[in-house]
Coordinates of C-alpha atoms in Angstrom, one line a residue:
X502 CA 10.9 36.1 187.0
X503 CA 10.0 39.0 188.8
X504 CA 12.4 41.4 190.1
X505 CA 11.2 40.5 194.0
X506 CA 12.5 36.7 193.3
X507 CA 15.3 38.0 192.0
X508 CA 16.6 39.8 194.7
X509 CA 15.5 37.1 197.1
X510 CA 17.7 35.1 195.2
X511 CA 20.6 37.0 195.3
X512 CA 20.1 37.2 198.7
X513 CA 19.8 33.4 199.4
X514 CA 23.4 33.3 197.3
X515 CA 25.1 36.1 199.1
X516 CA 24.0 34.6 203.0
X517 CA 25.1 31.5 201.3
X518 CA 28.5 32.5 200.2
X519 CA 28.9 34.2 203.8
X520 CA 28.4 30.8 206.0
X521 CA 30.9 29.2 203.1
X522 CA 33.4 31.8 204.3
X523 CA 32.4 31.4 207.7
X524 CA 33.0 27.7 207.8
X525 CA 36.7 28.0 205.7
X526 CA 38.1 30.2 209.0
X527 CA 37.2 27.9 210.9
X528 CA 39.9 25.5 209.2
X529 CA 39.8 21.5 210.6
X530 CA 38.1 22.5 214.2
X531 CA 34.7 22.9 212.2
X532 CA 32.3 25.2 213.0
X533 CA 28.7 25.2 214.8
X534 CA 25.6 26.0 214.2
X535 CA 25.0 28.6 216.8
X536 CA 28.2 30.3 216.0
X537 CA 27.3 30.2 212.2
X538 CA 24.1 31.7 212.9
X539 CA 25.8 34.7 215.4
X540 CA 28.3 35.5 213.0
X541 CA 26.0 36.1 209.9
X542 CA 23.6 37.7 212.0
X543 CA 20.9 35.1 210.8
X544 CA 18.2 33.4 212.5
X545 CA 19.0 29.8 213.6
X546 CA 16.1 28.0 211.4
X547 CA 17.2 30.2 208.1
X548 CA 21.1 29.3 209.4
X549 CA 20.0 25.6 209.2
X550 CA 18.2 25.7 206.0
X551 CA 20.9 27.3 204.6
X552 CA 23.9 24.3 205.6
X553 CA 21.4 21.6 204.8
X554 CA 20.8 22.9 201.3
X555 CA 24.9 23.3 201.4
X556 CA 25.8 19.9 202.5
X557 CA 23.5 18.5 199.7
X558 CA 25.8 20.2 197.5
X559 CA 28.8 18.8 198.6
X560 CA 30.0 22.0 199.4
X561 CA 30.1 21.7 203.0
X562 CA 30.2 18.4 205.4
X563 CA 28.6 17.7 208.9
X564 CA 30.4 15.5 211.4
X565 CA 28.4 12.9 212.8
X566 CA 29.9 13.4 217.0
X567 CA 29.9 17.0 217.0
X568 CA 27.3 18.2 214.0
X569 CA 30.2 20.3 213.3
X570 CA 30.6 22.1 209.4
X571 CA 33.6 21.3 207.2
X572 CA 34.3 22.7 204.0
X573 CA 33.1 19.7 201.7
X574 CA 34.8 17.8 198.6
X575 CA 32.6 19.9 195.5
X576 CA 34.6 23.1 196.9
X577 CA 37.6 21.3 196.7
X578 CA 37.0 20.1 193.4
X579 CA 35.8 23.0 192.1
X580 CA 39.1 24.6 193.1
X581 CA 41.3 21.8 191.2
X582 CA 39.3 23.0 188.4
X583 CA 40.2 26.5 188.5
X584 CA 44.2 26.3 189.1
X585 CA 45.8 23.6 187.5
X586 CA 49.3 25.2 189.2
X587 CA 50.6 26.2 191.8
X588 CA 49.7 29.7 193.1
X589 CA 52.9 30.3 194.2
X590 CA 56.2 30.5 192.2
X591 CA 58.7 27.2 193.1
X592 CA 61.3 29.5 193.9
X593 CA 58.9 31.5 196.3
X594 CA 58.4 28.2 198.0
X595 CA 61.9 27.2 198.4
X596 CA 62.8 30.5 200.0
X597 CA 59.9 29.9 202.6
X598 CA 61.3 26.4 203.2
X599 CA 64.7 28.2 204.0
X600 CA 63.2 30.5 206.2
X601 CA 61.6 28.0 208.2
X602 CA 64.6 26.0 208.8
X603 CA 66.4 29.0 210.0
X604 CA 63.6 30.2 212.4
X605 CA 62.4 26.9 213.1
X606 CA 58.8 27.5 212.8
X607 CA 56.3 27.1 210.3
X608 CA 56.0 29.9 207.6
X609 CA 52.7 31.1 206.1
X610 CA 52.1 33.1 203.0
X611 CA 48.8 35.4 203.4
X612 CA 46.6 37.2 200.8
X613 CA 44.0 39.7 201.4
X614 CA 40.4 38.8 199.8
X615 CA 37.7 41.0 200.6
X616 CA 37.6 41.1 204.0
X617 CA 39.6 37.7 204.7
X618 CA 42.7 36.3 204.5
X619 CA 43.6 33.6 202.6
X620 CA 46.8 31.4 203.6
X621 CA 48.3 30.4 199.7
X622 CA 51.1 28.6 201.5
X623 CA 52.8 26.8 204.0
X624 CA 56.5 25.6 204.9
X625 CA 57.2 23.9 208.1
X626 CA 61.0 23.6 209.4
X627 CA 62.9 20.0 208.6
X628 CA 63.2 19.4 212.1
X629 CA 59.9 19.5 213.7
X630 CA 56.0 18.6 212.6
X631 CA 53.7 21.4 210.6
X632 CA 51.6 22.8 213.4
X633 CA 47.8 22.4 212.9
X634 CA 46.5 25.9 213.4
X635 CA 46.7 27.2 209.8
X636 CA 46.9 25.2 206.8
X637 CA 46.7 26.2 202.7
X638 CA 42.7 27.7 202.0
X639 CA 42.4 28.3 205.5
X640 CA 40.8 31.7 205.7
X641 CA 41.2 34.5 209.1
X642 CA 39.1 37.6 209.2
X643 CA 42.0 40.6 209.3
X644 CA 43.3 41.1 212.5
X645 CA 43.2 37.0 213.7
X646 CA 46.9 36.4 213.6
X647 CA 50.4 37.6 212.7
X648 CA 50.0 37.8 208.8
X649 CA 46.4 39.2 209.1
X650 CA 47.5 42.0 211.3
X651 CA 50.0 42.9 209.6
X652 CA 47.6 43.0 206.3
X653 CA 45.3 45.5 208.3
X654 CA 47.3 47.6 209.5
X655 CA 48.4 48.3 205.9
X656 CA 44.7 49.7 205.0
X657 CA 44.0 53.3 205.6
X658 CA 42.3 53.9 208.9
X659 CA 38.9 54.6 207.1
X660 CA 39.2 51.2 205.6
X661 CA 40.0 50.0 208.8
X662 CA 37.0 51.2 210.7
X663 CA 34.7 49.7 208.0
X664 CA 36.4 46.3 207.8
X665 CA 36.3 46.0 212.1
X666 CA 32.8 46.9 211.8
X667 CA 31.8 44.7 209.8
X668 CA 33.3 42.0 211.6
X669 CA 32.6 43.1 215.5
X670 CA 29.5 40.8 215.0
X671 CA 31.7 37.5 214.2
X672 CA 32.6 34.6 217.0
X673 CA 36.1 36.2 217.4
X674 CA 35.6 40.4 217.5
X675 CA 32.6 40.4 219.9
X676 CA 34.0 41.4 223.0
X677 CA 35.2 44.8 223.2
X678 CA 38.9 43.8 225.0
X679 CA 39.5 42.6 221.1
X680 CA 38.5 45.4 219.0
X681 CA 40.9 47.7 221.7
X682 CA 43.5 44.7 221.4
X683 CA 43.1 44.8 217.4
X684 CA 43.6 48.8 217.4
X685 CA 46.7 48.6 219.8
X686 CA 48.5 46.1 217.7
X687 CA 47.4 47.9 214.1
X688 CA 49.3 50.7 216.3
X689 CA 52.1 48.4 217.3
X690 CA 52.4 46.8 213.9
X691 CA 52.8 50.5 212.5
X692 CA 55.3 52.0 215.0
X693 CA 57.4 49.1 214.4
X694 CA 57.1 47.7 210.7
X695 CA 55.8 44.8 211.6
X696 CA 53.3 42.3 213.6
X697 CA 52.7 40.3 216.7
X698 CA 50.2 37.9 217.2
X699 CA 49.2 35.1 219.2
X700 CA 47.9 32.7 216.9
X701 CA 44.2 32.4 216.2
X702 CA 43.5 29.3 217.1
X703 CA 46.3 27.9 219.1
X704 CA 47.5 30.5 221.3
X705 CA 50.8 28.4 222.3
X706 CA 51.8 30.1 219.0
X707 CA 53.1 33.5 218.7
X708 CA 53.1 34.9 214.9
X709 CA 55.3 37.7 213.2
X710 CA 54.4 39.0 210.7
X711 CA 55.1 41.6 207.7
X712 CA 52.7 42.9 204.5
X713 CA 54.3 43.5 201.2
X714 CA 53.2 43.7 197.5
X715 CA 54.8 41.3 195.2
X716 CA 57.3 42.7 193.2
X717 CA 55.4 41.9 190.1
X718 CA 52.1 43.3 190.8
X719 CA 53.2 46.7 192.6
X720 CA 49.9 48.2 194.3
X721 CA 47.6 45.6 192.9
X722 CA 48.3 42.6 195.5
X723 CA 48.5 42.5 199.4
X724 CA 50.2 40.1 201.0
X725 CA 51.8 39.1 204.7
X726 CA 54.7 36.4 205.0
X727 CA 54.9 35.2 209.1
X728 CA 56.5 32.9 211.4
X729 CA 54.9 30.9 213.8
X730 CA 56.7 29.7 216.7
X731 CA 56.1 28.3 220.0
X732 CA 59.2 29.9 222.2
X733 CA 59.4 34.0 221.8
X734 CA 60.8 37.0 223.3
X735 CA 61.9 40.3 222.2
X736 CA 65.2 39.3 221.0
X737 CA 63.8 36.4 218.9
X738 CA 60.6 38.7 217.9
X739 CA 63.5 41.1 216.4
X740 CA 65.6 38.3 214.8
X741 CA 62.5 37.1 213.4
X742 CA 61.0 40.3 212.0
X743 CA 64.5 41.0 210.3
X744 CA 65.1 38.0 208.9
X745 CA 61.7 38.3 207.2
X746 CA 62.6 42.1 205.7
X747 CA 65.5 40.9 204.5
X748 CA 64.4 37.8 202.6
X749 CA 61.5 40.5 201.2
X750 CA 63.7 42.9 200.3
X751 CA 66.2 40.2 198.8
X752 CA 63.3 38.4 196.6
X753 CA 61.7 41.9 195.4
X754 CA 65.4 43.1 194.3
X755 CA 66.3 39.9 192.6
X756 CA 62.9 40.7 190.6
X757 CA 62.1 36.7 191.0
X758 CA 58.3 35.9 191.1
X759 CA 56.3 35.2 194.2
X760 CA 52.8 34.1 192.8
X761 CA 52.5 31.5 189.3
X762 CA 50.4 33.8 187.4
X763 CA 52.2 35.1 184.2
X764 CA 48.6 37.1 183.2
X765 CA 48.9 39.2 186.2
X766 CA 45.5 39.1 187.0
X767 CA 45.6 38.0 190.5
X768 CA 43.7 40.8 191.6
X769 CA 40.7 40.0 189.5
X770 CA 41.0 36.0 190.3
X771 CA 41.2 36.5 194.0
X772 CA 38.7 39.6 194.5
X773 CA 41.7 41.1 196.6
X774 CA 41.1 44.3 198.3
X775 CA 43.7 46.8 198.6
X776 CA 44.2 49.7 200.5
X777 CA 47.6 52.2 199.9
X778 CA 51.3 52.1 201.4
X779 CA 51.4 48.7 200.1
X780 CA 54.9 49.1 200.5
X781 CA 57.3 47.1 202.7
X782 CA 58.2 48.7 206.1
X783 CA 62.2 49.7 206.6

């Protein structure tokens, strides 16, 4: 093989992998052709050739109604394959559960990979539904949301200018109202230890949000813990944020574990990109 096929080829795998990526943030809505081709900065007929040659695969699905893209079963199984636990620690889960029933809201657990976030977890309150909006393997790019803001503003401002540029192009950075929004609350989130957000993708939802590396892999992982809740104001927004500190604070001192991984190579399984003060805000 010559070394021009080659790099085609690596080419056709990267574009691939991006519209795989693309699709996952996109979560249960699905996600279109045009928008596919926008985001990856691809023409429409290489887009298409591209999803078909995906969907044969199994590795993404096409609605019949709406010739929408799902994430398909073979990524799904392919997953299965690679963890055969949980992710994240029992005890880790429980505590989320807790602090869902005591903000009444749904709780996400967020990891940074590459220039995504990844939701690992979910805990919804006893006394209401899970809301729809983010689910486990949902992906956001950093900034959509409580948890991915808060992960941003983490980053050093170099590393934030690069990861914005890169994804000014996408469906949700394009207008410029976003990227000043974005920098206002990476400011915000700063000034105040923590994030608020509207929710991505159902802006009834109001997010808040706080980073923080695991207490067993200190500098090595980045993660955001948030709250999702359809009535807010400042008072709550506060109540909210502390509660969140103080389970953090509580979790890292009583040295449990927050992610199933006794090899503590999380970092090198999830590709996750990390920038300093990985710290948790006071």
């Amino acid at each position: 093989m010559n070394n021009k096929n080659t790099v085609e080829g690596a080419q056709v795998v990267a574009r691939a992998g991006q519209l795989l990526k693309l699709v996952a943030r996109d979560g249960g809505r699905g996600a279109r052709l045009l928008d596919l081709a926008r985001a990856a900065e691809l023409p429409q007929s290489t887009t298409r050739r591209l999803l078909k040659a995906l969907v044969e695969e199994r590795l993404l699905e096409q609605s019949l109604p709406g010739r929408r893209y799902f994430i398909g079963p073979l990524a799904f199984e392919l997953g299965l394959a690679r963890h055969s636990r949980p992710i994240v620690t029992e005890e880790f889960r429980i505590m989320m559960a807790g602090i869902a029933n005591q903000a009444d809201g749904a709780v996400c657990l967020q990891a940074l990979v590459g220039d995504d976030v990844l939701c690992l977890h979910r805990a919804d309150p006893d006394t209401k539904p899970g809301c729809n909006s983010i689910r486990p393997g949902d992906r956001r790019p950093l900034g959509g949301g409580a948890g991915p803001l808060a992960i941003l503003a983490k980053l050093s401002n170099l590393e934030i200018d690069q990861t914005l540029e890169k994804t000014s192009s996408e469906l949700y950075f394009t207008l410029e109202s976003d990227l000043r929004d974005t920098y206002s609350g990476i400011t915000n989130t700063r000034n105040q230890g923590f994030a608020v957000c509207r929710e991505m993708f159902d802006r009834s939802l109001t997010g808040v949000g706080i980073a923080f590396s695991p207490q067993q892999h200190p500098g090595a992982t980045l993660l955001s813990i948030s709250i999702l809740v359809d009535e807010i104001n400042e008072a709550r927004i506060e109540t909210l944020a502390n509660l969140l500190k103080r389970k953090i604070k509580t979790t890292n001192a009583s040295g449990f574990q927050c992610l199933a991984n006794s090899d503590n190579n999380f970092h090198h399984n999830f590709e996750l990109h990390t920038g300093p003060n990985t710290g948790l805000s006071n």
